[in-house]
């Protein structure tokens, strides 16, 4: 397992398929901040709550010019079903194969469980990690924390 990416490091680039089978490349989003949110599994209790909170507050992220990318080891098909059911307004990215490779590059892959840990990375418009948080699998993260850090980064705090 790779060490967790730290503040000040360049965010590892990746290309993953979203819930619609479209490729999303991190470097393709340069010029705007990106919130990369790793979560263990679609349809699970804590993950459902976290992504529902992100969805409910998505307009605030958009108003700050940020892209939100939610990443799990689920297949594109599972992510599409979940997204259709929940109407998520952001990309759900599949780190299915090679299994968990992107989560591992960020240092948040749990090889025992075969899933990502709850790791979040705020990447600036030049691709540098400006804030990160990792929480235990049983603890949801707080969207207010994301928005506070994003506002600080964009000078809208």
PDB file of C-alpha atoms in Angstrom, residues 59-120:
ATOM      1  CA  UNK A  59     -24.778  23.862  -6.005  1.00  0.00           C
ATOM      2  CA  UNK A  60     -22.427  25.396  -3.422  1.00  0.00           C
ATOM      3  CA  UNK A  61     -19.469  23.497  -4.916  1.00  0.00           C
ATOM      4  CA  UNK A  62     -20.515  24.508  -8.432  1.00  0.00           C
ATOM      5  CA  UNK A  63     -20.825  28.172  -7.387  1.00  0.00           C
ATOM      6  CA  UNK A  64     -17.201  28.011  -6.209  1.00  0.00           C
ATOM      7  CA  UNK A  65     -16.159  26.516  -9.553  1.00  0.00           C
ATOM      8  CA  UNK A  66     -15.220  23.122  -8.116  1.00  0.00           C
ATOM      9  CA  UNK A  67     -15.667  19.705  -9.640  1.00  0.00           C
ATOM     10  CA  UNK A  68     -16.690  16.865  -7.320  1.00  0.00           C
ATOM     11  CA  UNK A  69     -15.474  13.342  -8.107  1.00  0.00           C
ATOM     12  CA  UNK A  70     -16.666  10.428  -5.956  1.00  0.00           C
ATOM     13  CA  UNK A  71     -14.492   7.306  -6.360  1.00  0.00           C
ATOM     14  CA  UNK A  72     -15.135   3.702  -5.289  1.00  0.00           C
ATOM     15  CA  UNK A  73     -14.133   0.204  -6.374  1.00  0.00           C
ATOM     16  CA  UNK A  74     -17.679  -0.501  -7.590  1.00  0.00           C
ATOM     17  CA  UNK A  75     -18.311  -1.395 -11.222  1.00  0.00           C
ATOM     18  CA  UNK A  76     -19.622   1.201 -13.667  1.00  0.00           C
ATOM     19  CA  UNK A  77     -22.890  -0.767 -13.770  1.00  0.00           C
ATOM     20  CA  UNK A  78     -23.414  -0.572 -10.008  1.00  0.00           C
ATOM     21  CA  UNK A  79     -22.560   3.123 -10.021  1.00  0.00           C
ATOM     22  CA  UNK A  80     -25.030   3.801 -12.845  1.00  0.00           C
ATOM     23  CA  UNK A  81     -27.816   2.032 -10.974  1.00  0.00           C
ATOM     24  CA  UNK A  82     -27.038   3.936  -7.781  1.00  0.00           C
ATOM     25  CA  UNK A  83     -26.731   7.275  -9.581  1.00  0.00           C
ATOM     26  CA  UNK A  84     -30.011   6.746 -11.448  1.00  0.00           C
ATOM     27  CA  UNK A  85     -31.763   5.938  -8.176  1.00  0.00           C
ATOM     28  CA  UNK A  86     -30.276   8.871  -6.240  1.00  0.00           C
ATOM     29  CA  UNK A  87     -29.880  11.441  -9.078  1.00  0.00           C
ATOM     30  CA  UNK A  88     -26.339  12.369  -8.069  1.00  0.00           C
ATOM     31  CA  UNK A  89     -25.257  15.576  -9.876  1.00  0.00           C
ATOM     32  CA  UNK A  90     -21.551  14.674  -9.901  1.00  0.00           C
ATOM     33  CA  UNK A  91     -19.368  11.945 -11.375  1.00  0.00           C
ATOM     34  CA  UNK A  92     -19.201   8.571  -9.657  1.00  0.00           C
ATOM     35  CA  UNK A  93     -15.926   7.039 -10.818  1.00  0.00           C
ATOM     36  CA  UNK A  94     -15.179   3.334 -10.979  1.00  0.00           C
ATOM     37  CA  UNK A  95     -11.804   2.223  -9.594  1.00  0.00           C
ATOM     38  CA  UNK A  96     -12.836  -1.354 -10.348  1.00  0.00           C
ATOM     39  CA  UNK A  97      -9.914  -2.517 -12.494  1.00  0.00           C
ATOM     40  CA  UNK A  98      -7.103  -2.681 -11.851  1.00  0.00           C
ATOM     41  CA  UNK A  99      -8.900  -3.105  -8.566  1.00  0.00           C
ATOM     42  CA  UNK A 100      -8.388  -0.072  -6.330  1.00  0.00           C
ATOM     43  CA  UNK A 101      -5.319   1.172  -8.231  1.00  0.00           C
ATOM     44  CA  UNK A 102      -6.258   4.848  -7.933  1.00  0.00           C
ATOM     45  CA  UNK A 103      -7.213   4.528  -4.261  1.00  0.00           C
ATOM     46  CA  UNK A 104      -3.847   2.846  -3.721  1.00  0.00           C
ATOM     47  CA  UNK A 105      -2.012   5.662  -5.541  1.00  0.00           C
ATOM     48  CA  UNK A 106      -3.627   8.090  -3.083  1.00  0.00           C
ATOM     49  CA  UNK A 107      -2.810   5.825  -0.129  1.00  0.00           C
ATOM     50  CA  UNK A 108      -6.414   5.096   0.816  1.00  0.00           C
ATOM     51  CA  UNK A 109      -6.880   1.513  -0.438  1.00  0.00           C
ATOM     52  CA  UNK A 110      -7.651  -1.049   2.263  1.00  0.00           C
ATOM     53  CA  UNK A 111      -6.268  -4.362   0.928  1.00  0.00           C
ATOM     54  CA  UNK A 112      -7.941  -6.355   3.702  1.00  0.00           C
ATOM     55  CA  UNK A 113     -11.424  -5.164   2.746  1.00  0.00           C
ATOM     56  CA  UNK A 114     -10.686  -4.630  -0.933  1.00  0.00           C
ATOM     57  CA  UNK A 115     -12.238  -1.150  -0.818  1.00  0.00           C
ATOM     58  CA  UNK A 116     -11.170   2.450  -0.523  1.00  0.00           C
ATOM     59  CA  UNK A 117     -11.016   4.083   2.872  1.00  0.00           C
ATOM     60  CA  UNK A 118     -12.848   7.361   3.477  1.00  0.00           C
ATOM     61  CA  UNK A 119     -10.223   9.697   2.086  1.00  0.00           C
ATOM     62  CA  UNK A 120     -10.847  13.162   0.657  1.00  0.00           C
TER      63      UNK A 120
END
